[in-house]
Amino acid sequence: MSNGPVVPAAEARLACRPGPELSVRLTDGFWLRRQLCNREVTIPHGMRMLEETGTLENFRIAAGDSDAEYRMPLFRDSDLYKVLEAIAWDRSHGPLESHEQFLRSSTALIARAQEHDGYLNTYVRVVRQGERFADPAMGHELYCAGHLFQAAIADARTADGDPALLPVARRFASYLARTLPTEQPSFVPGHPEVETALVELYRTLGDRQLLELAAELVERRGHQRLSWRSFKPEYFQDDVAVADARTVRGHAVRALYLLAGVADLYTEAGDERLRAALFAQWDDMVSSKTYLTGGLGSRHADEAFGEPFELPPDRAYCETCASIASIMWNWRMLLLTGEGRFADLMERTLYNGFLSGVGLDGTSFFYVNPLQTRSPRTREPWYECACCPPNTMRLLASLEHYLATATDAGVQVHHYASSQIRWTPEGAEPFALTIETAYPFEGEITLRIDRAPAREVELALRVPAWAPSASLELNGRARALEPSRDGYLRLRRNWTAADEVVLRLPVQPHAVSAREEVDAVRGCVAFERGPLVYCVEGLDVPSGLAGLAVDPSVPPIDEPGVTVAGETVTAIRLPAVASPRASRPGGRPATTWPYARLPTGASPAGPAATDPARRTDVRALPYFAWANRGPSEMRVWLPDIGCTTSRSDS
Ligand code: FUB
Ligand code: ZN
């Protein structure tokens, strides 16, 4: 039995369940390597950074153990909680004494910083001298509370013995449940996060007051009470009632954490108005506000969603936390519906917009994940506003919990990774299988049944939207099966141990174009291979990216076995025309005026496109692997040769 971050109650409205009857373990391959790097390198790095940046010291000050100066930003508590959550999830892969020691000592410190009535926030205690709920818009008290609750839940679900953080969380949650409805009737938390955490804490403790508090906090939104400087109620999702909202808007991370919480709430409590709001906002987001990488948030100003189709590749914000929050929300939508479209978006986001946020070395991060950079961009070991790095840790540490689900009929595999899956329905014989695959670089997935009950079990395998021509073999014989409308191939039978299913997903690279409304990339194409989005880095194009155009009419060729910072990836080679650039980054421009009059009757394809001497091919790498070989410019969307105009590049 294994319980991950989301364990709905038995009576919850769900199409499929992640636990507790299902357990999944990564055994090899791409995600195990990332998870091990997280365990061995990133989490220890995080523990060091929490000390170096003063986050732990803030708790010591609040506990009365130190008189150092308090370090802002005011939501720094959440950085510690996220690292503790990561340690707790990671513990289920085998506890490490150094991690356990950190968890124990931090928990004791947090407990000392907690006030007698259960309230806990170091900034309020130290800087605001105990003045609580004074700054609903920007105070982040319940944002930090939510991360504490999630860490405590992880601790409770993985501890061998009594989880020490859970009592701290319980006391704080009880305080909130008794105080907010009565003493703070108009308090609206400016940064959602506590909603999803309260629902999960209700699932953990069975205390219905926590579910009711989550519902009340969601219900309180929409009265335009939240604003701060130039941030309007829309930034805080306080412009319209949650149930009436039909578009994603405002600060992206706030909006997405809220939607994850609303999905949890609907799952447990019902309310068809919330369901309608969830689906409408998902449609709005996916149809017009999502980058090819799954990244979300196109505005640096306000870290916000933009207008529909406002998706500039170079100005993309795509905060790593927004990708994580989107994965959280989509997982809940998948549980609610069993529909593959939610797993499709999760997968796109996981492999691209999320994973680009963590360097392959495990100690460097991106907060912002653009799809084009002109000046070389380097990753940072941490950030003053450090929400993203520890957020990556908790997702990677718990990743296996997002791969599969179960229903009364059987097991659904949503994401492919070398793993072992075991389903043990109450009072019934287990069904266990082993998956082997070199996914995402190869599309062949072998599923071997290790143990089967003497009854029919359905095995459902997601066919991603990018793989329309998937094929399937059962015990060496092709099976002509069509994916169901919700995107799954379903095999229902009396299985026997050693039955073998081979699913083949075509991962040949292909070009993609954007609808014309995505005007920022008109005339450009991008490339995908399986679930991976590709990009070209300046390091691979000696003449620079400014003069590069690609020919999408010629299929790209695989270049397997390329090593980037210790990870072996399949690159692709793109047929291209590379013209020498007029200026180098940082260098003096060759001309002062960067525009030229277009000759009358000029062909849309300039001489560069047809000159065989300029024909070449360039390497493109998976987007997640960019900026791991030193500073470089980068592009996902590349001009299509057929759309390039004559340029004076002599
Ligand atoms: O406000 C806390 C975190 O800081 C947000 O989630 C991020 O977008 C950053 O603004
Ligand atoms: Zn962040």
XYZ file of C-alpha atoms in Angstrom, residues 89-643:
555
model
C 8.232 11.625 0.061
C 11.765 10.604 -0.706
C 11.924 8.608 2.523
C 9.662 5.987 0.974
C 12.564 5.115 -1.358
C 14.663 4.246 1.688
C 15.327 6.727 4.498
C 18.658 8.529 4.532
C 20.010 9.377 7.968
C 21.164 12.880 6.966
C 17.680 13.676 5.603
C 15.957 12.192 8.634
C 18.172 14.143 10.958
C 17.326 17.357 9.106
C 13.628 16.532 9.216
C 13.778 15.807 12.950
C 15.721 18.927 13.884
C 13.656 21.184 11.611
C 10.414 19.786 12.968
C 11.571 20.475 16.515
C 12.530 24.014 15.488
C 9.182 24.619 13.766
C 7.364 23.366 16.849
C 9.343 25.826 18.982
C 8.397 28.662 16.632
C 4.708 27.763 16.910
C 2.626 29.881 19.245
C 0.622 28.504 22.168
C -2.704 28.665 20.384
C -1.336 26.842 17.340
C -0.707 29.834 15.066
C 2.572 29.619 13.172
C 4.315 32.127 10.946
C 7.800 33.432 11.609
C 7.322 36.736 9.787
C 4.189 37.618 11.736
C 5.759 36.553 14.998
C 9.052 38.379 14.491
C 8.428 41.320 12.192
C 4.722 42.061 12.700
C 5.060 41.404 16.427
C 2.186 38.983 16.382
C -0.256 41.043 14.306
C -2.096 38.318 12.420
C -4.131 38.485 9.213
C -3.219 42.140 8.798
C -2.226 41.853 5.157
C -4.575 39.450 3.372
C -3.330 40.317 -0.111
C 0.402 39.887 0.350
C 0.901 38.429 3.842
C 1.145 34.794 2.656
C 0.157 33.431 6.088
C -2.123 30.783 4.633
C 0.196 30.089 1.712
C 2.857 29.117 4.246
C 0.252 27.232 6.281
C -0.706 25.228 3.198
C 2.882 24.199 2.563
C 3.265 23.226 6.223
C 0.162 21.051 5.971
C 1.412 19.363 2.822
C 4.780 18.630 4.434
C 3.013 17.203 7.485
C 0.789 15.035 5.284
C 3.852 13.669 3.485
C 5.476 13.007 6.850
C 2.345 11.253 8.109
C 2.051 9.093 4.982
C 5.648 7.950 4.968
C 6.772 7.930 8.615
C 7.749 4.708 10.244
C 6.268 5.538 13.624
C 4.680 8.748 14.847
C 4.992 11.640 12.390
C 6.264 14.590 14.394
C 5.149 17.326 12.006
C 1.506 16.264 11.901
C 0.652 17.477 15.433
C 2.140 20.885 14.571
C -0.020 21.073 11.443
C -3.096 19.819 13.259
C -2.806 22.481 15.948
C -2.408 25.242 13.366
C -5.268 23.919 11.232
C -7.564 23.677 14.275
C -6.661 27.238 15.176
C -7.599 28.361 11.646
C -10.835 26.385 11.683
C -11.927 27.992 14.960
C -10.718 31.492 14.211
C -11.233 32.339 10.546
C -14.998 31.711 10.287
C -15.757 33.726 13.413
C -13.044 36.327 14.004
C -11.940 36.907 10.402
C -15.145 36.664 8.373
C -13.857 38.675 5.429
C -10.267 37.438 5.310
C -9.363 36.100 1.864
C -5.905 34.554 1.443
C -4.047 36.521 -1.229
C -2.056 33.506 -2.401
C -4.056 30.292 -2.718
C -2.433 27.040 -1.654
C -4.118 26.405 1.673
C -7.322 25.230 -0.069
C -5.812 22.085 -1.595
C -3.775 21.502 1.560
C -6.822 21.772 3.839
C -8.742 19.251 1.745
C -5.815 16.834 1.905
C -5.457 17.399 5.645
C -9.166 16.621 5.994
C -8.469 13.405 4.069
C -5.616 12.637 6.444
C -7.235 13.531 9.764
C -10.892 13.007 8.919
C -11.735 16.380 10.493
C -14.667 17.730 8.471
C -14.125 21.266 9.766
C -11.046 21.465 7.565
C -13.030 20.626 4.443
C -15.624 23.205 5.470
C -12.918 25.812 5.967
C -11.522 25.098 2.491
C -15.035 25.497 1.050
C -15.552 28.733 2.909
C -12.252 30.216 1.731
C -13.136 29.373 -1.871
C -16.622 30.811 -1.423
C -15.221 34.065 -0.025
C -13.534 34.995 -3.297
C -15.024 37.316 -5.858
C -15.877 40.403 -3.813
C -12.867 42.450 -4.987
C -11.478 42.700 -1.487
C -7.923 41.901 -2.536
C -5.691 44.471 -4.186
C -2.200 45.772 -3.573
C -0.416 48.645 -5.298
C -0.929 47.987 -9.021
C -2.256 44.466 -8.415
C -5.987 44.429 -9.023
C -8.461 41.838 -7.677
C -8.018 39.851 -10.903
C -4.354 39.255 -10.009
C -5.611 37.474 -6.849
C -8.564 35.678 -8.510
C -10.830 37.842 -6.378
C -12.550 39.627 -9.257
C -15.399 37.153 -9.735
C -16.752 34.314 -7.646
C -14.835 31.086 -8.200
C -17.998 29.308 -9.314
C -18.672 31.988 -11.937
C -15.143 32.245 -13.328
C -14.756 31.011 -16.878
C -11.234 32.161 -17.723
C -7.805 31.693 -16.192
C -6.466 35.091 -15.259
C -4.152 37.006 -13.010
C -1.076 35.617 -11.289
C -0.569 32.177 -12.819
C 0.701 30.263 -9.778
C -2.063 31.678 -7.606
C -4.709 30.777 -10.190
C -3.412 27.227 -10.647
C -3.029 26.365 -6.962
C -6.547 27.654 -6.452
C -7.852 25.457 -9.280
C -6.131 22.416 -7.763
C -7.897 23.192 -4.495
C -11.240 23.726 -6.220
C -10.888 20.361 -7.955
C -10.194 18.734 -4.571
C -13.152 20.479 -3.053
C -15.489 19.432 -5.841
C -14.207 15.869 -5.519
C -15.045 15.726 -1.824
C -17.994 18.051 -1.441
C -19.681 18.312 -4.828
C -21.150 21.568 -6.177
C -21.783 21.473 -9.869
C -21.071 25.193 -10.183
C -17.451 24.495 -9.223
C -17.233 21.675 -11.730
C -18.440 23.969 -14.520
C -15.865 26.586 -13.515
C -13.059 24.017 -13.541
C -13.831 22.754 -17.029
C -14.409 26.179 -18.543
C -11.130 27.496 -17.141
C -9.243 24.442 -18.345
C -10.620 24.944 -21.864
C -9.703 28.624 -21.785
C -6.179 27.857 -20.613
C -5.458 25.038 -23.037
C -6.980 26.641 -26.091
C -5.287 30.011 -25.835
C -2.914 30.508 -22.893
C -0.566 27.520 -22.824
C 2.892 27.422 -24.327
C 4.054 24.465 -26.390
C 6.142 23.395 -23.396
C 3.075 23.356 -21.144
C 4.473 26.502 -19.523
C 1.956 29.047 -18.233
C 2.064 32.762 -17.659
C 3.122 34.995 -20.522
C 3.688 38.195 -18.598
C 6.624 39.136 -16.428
C 4.478 41.979 -15.140
C 2.300 40.466 -12.416
C 3.674 36.968 -13.234
C 0.351 36.643 -15.003
C -1.583 34.928 -17.714
C -1.909 37.254 -20.688
C -4.655 37.815 -23.196
C -5.787 34.826 -25.232
C -2.990 33.911 -27.682
C -0.541 36.324 -26.079
C 2.255 33.760 -26.108
C 5.549 35.466 -26.983
C 8.397 32.929 -26.838
C 11.072 35.342 -25.642
C 8.953 37.153 -23.046
C 7.391 33.943 -21.762
C 7.358 33.880 -17.979
C 6.423 30.213 -17.522
C 7.449 30.087 -13.876
C 8.544 26.639 -12.767
C 5.983 26.799 -9.937
C 3.223 27.427 -12.498
C 4.175 24.205 -14.277
C 4.131 22.343 -10.970
C 0.759 23.817 -10.036
C -0.593 22.901 -13.473
C 0.594 19.308 -13.005
C -1.147 19.242 -9.623
C -4.392 20.576 -11.103
C -4.326 18.303 -14.139
C -3.743 15.249 -11.964
C -6.893 16.101 -10.040
C -8.854 16.628 -13.280
C -7.594 13.262 -14.484
C -8.757 11.587 -11.278
C -12.109 13.275 -11.641
C -12.695 12.251 -15.251
C -10.276 9.499 -16.254
C -9.736 11.450 -19.480
C -6.376 11.241 -21.215
C -6.367 14.904 -22.253
C -5.433 15.838 -18.692
C -2.617 13.279 -18.641
C -1.482 14.631 -22.029
C -1.064 18.109 -20.618
C 0.614 16.765 -17.490
C 3.095 14.883 -19.631
C 3.850 17.863 -21.846
C 4.416 19.995 -18.771
C 6.471 17.427 -16.876
C 8.974 16.768 -19.645
C 9.259 20.333 -20.833
C 8.031 23.356 -18.889
C 8.666 21.744 -15.511
C 11.874 19.833 -16.105
C 13.656 22.767 -17.713
C 13.373 24.368 -14.259
C 15.989 22.018 -12.770
C 19.514 21.776 -14.151
C 20.769 18.303 -14.947
C 23.419 18.810 -12.270
C 20.620 19.018 -9.686
C 21.939 22.208 -8.111
C 20.934 24.901 -10.589
C 17.481 26.175 -11.410
C 15.389 28.334 -13.640
C 12.576 30.357 -12.169
C 11.459 31.622 -15.596
C 11.375 29.238 -18.550
C 11.215 31.190 -21.812
C 11.084 29.571 -25.241
C 13.698 31.899 -26.671
C 16.673 33.747 -25.256
C 18.874 36.142 -27.166
C 21.427 36.754 -24.483
C 22.944 33.741 -22.798
C 21.026 32.703 -19.698
C 22.532 30.800 -16.793
C 20.789 28.853 -14.092
C 20.946 29.970 -10.472
C 21.819 27.877 -7.410
C 18.890 29.443 -5.531
C 16.764 32.576 -5.637
C 16.000 35.303 -3.126
C 12.389 34.473 -3.880
C 13.057 30.730 -3.755
C 9.613 29.276 -4.383
C 10.652 27.203 -7.417
C 13.740 25.153 -6.415
C 12.201 23.379 -3.411
C 8.946 22.975 -5.325
C 10.800 20.874 -7.918
C 12.148 18.734 -5.063
C 8.756 17.772 -3.706
C 7.363 16.899 -7.129
C 10.352 14.779 -8.159
C 10.390 12.994 -4.806
C 6.737 11.974 -5.193
C 6.640 11.459 -8.949
C 5.730 7.762 -8.953
C 2.391 8.638 -7.370
C 1.341 10.391 -10.579
C 1.914 7.504 -12.991
C -1.057 5.186 -12.568
C -4.486 4.811 -10.994
C -7.004 2.069 -10.282
C -10.756 1.592 -10.610
C -12.930 -1.360 -9.648
C -12.216 -2.726 -13.140
C -8.434 -2.579 -13.046
C -5.352 -0.426 -13.533
C -4.804 2.615 -15.745
C -1.268 3.535 -16.762
C -1.153 7.237 -17.577
C 2.589 7.867 -17.787
C 5.276 5.489 -18.952
C 8.384 4.822 -16.909
C 10.283 1.700 -15.925
C 8.410 0.762 -12.794
C 6.550 -1.821 -10.775
C 2.857 -1.406 -10.170
C 0.892 -3.386 -7.659
C -2.856 -3.137 -7.185
C -4.360 -4.796 -4.131
C -8.113 -4.205 -3.933
C -9.490 -4.759 -0.471
C -10.150 -8.427 0.138
C -8.949 -9.464 -3.314
C -5.853 -10.994 -4.834
C -3.251 -8.503 -6.087
C -2.544 -7.658 -9.698
C 1.092 -6.738 -10.282
C 3.047 -5.747 -13.342
C 6.502 -4.577 -14.336
C 7.043 -1.896 -16.975
C 10.281 -1.571 -18.912
C 10.928 1.246 -21.317
C 13.501 3.723 -22.548
C 10.739 6.350 -22.759
C 10.770 9.257 -23.529
C 13.561 8.638 -26.044
C 12.102 5.335 -27.289
C 8.427 4.631 -27.797
C 8.419 0.920 -26.979
C 6.883 0.051 -23.616
C 6.874 -3.532 -22.344
C 4.423 -4.445 -19.599
C 4.873 -7.866 -17.999
C 2.258 -9.265 -15.671
C 3.922 -10.559 -12.509
C 0.872 -11.627 -10.613
C -2.772 -11.891 -11.562
C -5.957 -12.751 -9.694
C -8.326 -15.439 -10.952
C -10.735 -12.891 -12.416
C -10.918 -10.376 -15.209
C -8.792 -7.269 -14.836
C -8.746 -4.350 -17.245
C -5.406 -2.808 -18.115
C -5.833 0.641 -19.663
C -2.887 2.267 -21.413
C -2.905 5.911 -22.368
C -2.240 6.720 -25.990
C -0.939 10.282 -26.009
C -2.539 12.687 -28.466
C 0.818 12.955 -30.262
C 0.782 9.203 -31.026
C -2.226 8.533 -33.261
C -0.698 5.386 -34.758
C 0.111 3.428 -31.617
C 0.255 -0.343 -31.951
C -0.106 -3.112 -29.423
C 1.032 -6.708 -29.075
C -0.165 -9.235 -26.552
C 2.134 -12.209 -26.024
C 3.825 -11.540 -29.353
C 0.637 -11.191 -31.438
C -0.580 -7.894 -32.811
C -3.914 -6.774 -31.399
C -5.995 -4.406 -33.471
C -7.381 -2.085 -30.838
C -8.553 1.479 -31.144
C -8.050 3.890 -28.257
C -11.302 4.818 -26.533
C -12.602 8.359 -26.910
C -10.890 9.299 -23.670
C -7.511 8.212 -25.049
C -6.843 4.731 -23.614
C -6.297 1.258 -25.079
C -8.160 -1.162 -22.853
C -7.309 -4.855 -22.488
C -9.725 -6.804 -20.332
C -8.987 -10.441 -19.630
C -8.049 -13.113 -17.174
C -4.340 -12.451 -17.010
C -1.703 -14.989 -16.161
C 1.743 -14.288 -14.770
C 4.267 -13.723 -17.598
C 1.653 -12.333 -20.004
C 3.392 -9.597 -21.902
C 1.994 -6.500 -23.558
C 4.105 -4.340 -25.829
C 2.835 -0.871 -26.626
C 4.611 1.010 -29.404
C 4.201 4.751 -29.582
C 5.695 6.398 -32.659
C 8.284 8.883 -31.430
C 9.582 10.043 -34.804
C 10.380 13.745 -34.710
C 7.922 16.048 -36.398
C 7.395 19.736 -36.967
C 4.533 21.654 -35.396
C 3.088 25.010 -36.281
C 0.944 27.340 -34.218
C -2.550 28.552 -35.044
C -2.344 31.936 -36.713
C -3.755 33.629 -33.609
C -0.456 32.876 -31.854
C 0.939 35.800 -33.772
C 4.266 35.991 -31.954
C 5.459 32.827 -33.685
C 3.798 33.266 -37.064
C 6.126 32.029 -39.788
C 7.913 29.739 -37.331
C 7.857 26.041 -36.621
C 8.898 23.983 -33.624
C 9.837 20.331 -33.320
C 8.657 17.557 -31.070
C 9.684 13.963 -30.648
C 7.390 11.877 -28.483
C 6.536 13.966 -25.428
C 9.614 16.141 -25.811
C 9.734 19.631 -27.254
C 13.081 20.494 -28.857
C 15.135 23.664 -29.037
C 18.265 24.852 -30.791
C 21.061 26.389 -28.754
C 23.565 28.864 -30.130
C 26.366 26.538 -28.995
C 25.374 24.189 -31.818
C 25.149 26.829 -34.546
C 28.478 28.592 -35.083
C 26.900 31.250 -37.272
C 24.384 32.076 -34.533
C 20.624 31.707 -34.283
C 19.653 35.054 -35.785
C 20.248 33.849 -39.339
C 18.834 30.368 -38.860
C 15.783 29.090 -40.714
C 14.583 25.510 -40.904
C 12.866 23.447 -43.552
C 9.922 21.587 -42.039
C 9.179 19.816 -45.315
C 12.202 17.554 -44.775
C 11.824 15.203 -41.792
C 14.386 15.700 -39.026
C 16.771 12.837 -38.316
C 17.436 11.277 -34.933
C 20.843 11.759 -33.367
C 20.840 9.316 -30.449
C 23.469 9.089 -27.751
C 24.203 12.779 -27.231
C 25.438 13.404 -23.697
C 24.421 16.605 -21.947
C 25.713 17.057 -18.399
C 25.803 13.308 -17.832
C 22.330 12.590 -19.277
C 22.250 10.759 -22.606
C 19.532 12.164 -24.824
C 18.305 11.695 -28.359
C 18.944 14.916 -30.227
C 17.471 15.579 -33.653
C 19.025 17.176 -36.696
C 16.979 19.776 -38.499
C 17.425 20.628 -42.170
C 18.252 24.317 -42.110
C 19.783 27.330 -43.712
C 22.278 29.113 -41.505
C 23.226 32.626 -42.557
C 25.990 34.463 -40.789
C 24.483 36.940 -38.404
C 24.858 40.635 -38.853
C 25.833 41.149 -35.235
C 26.967 38.981 -32.342
C 25.306 39.129 -28.945
C 26.938 41.910 -27.022
C 28.801 43.059 -30.127
C 28.273 46.222 -32.137
C 25.465 45.958 -34.666
C 26.726 45.884 -38.265
C 24.189 48.476 -39.325
C 22.505 51.147 -37.299
C 19.023 50.658 -38.683
C 17.833 47.061 -38.364
C 15.054 47.253 -40.981
C 15.272 47.226 -44.739
C 12.877 48.086 -47.501
C 11.479 44.949 -49.114
C 12.075 44.977 -52.872
C 8.837 45.098 -54.854
C 7.823 41.608 -55.897
C 10.350 39.922 -53.593
C 9.753 36.230 -53.241
C 8.822 35.235 -49.699
C 11.704 32.763 -49.813
C 14.887 34.768 -50.110
C 18.128 33.714 -51.744
C 19.356 32.157 -48.517
C 16.650 29.535 -48.722
C 17.530 28.393 -52.185
C 21.310 28.736 -52.066
C 22.573 25.140 -51.726
C 25.813 26.390 -50.203
C 23.890 27.617 -47.178
C 21.988 24.377 -46.685
C 23.033 22.559 -43.582
C 21.533 20.710 -40.696
C 21.574 21.770 -37.080
C 21.255 19.905 -33.839
C 18.212 20.409 -31.651
C 18.161 19.156 -28.056
C 15.239 18.354 -25.797
C 14.125 21.647 -24.279
C 14.555 20.311 -20.740
C 18.283 19.910 -21.428
C 18.985 23.500 -22.501
C 21.400 25.718 -20.580
C 23.311 22.757 -19.206
C 26.460 23.198 -21.286
C 27.254 26.800 -20.512
C 25.613 30.052 -21.530
C 24.007 30.146 -24.921
C 21.158 31.711 -26.844
C 18.224 29.391 -27.483
C 15.089 29.064 -29.598
C 12.161 26.647 -29.630
C 10.254 28.350 -32.456
C 12.412 28.692 -35.565
C 11.684 30.612 -38.763
C 10.343 28.394 -41.511
C 12.487 28.681 -44.651
C 9.315 28.983 -46.694
C 8.401 32.145 -44.815
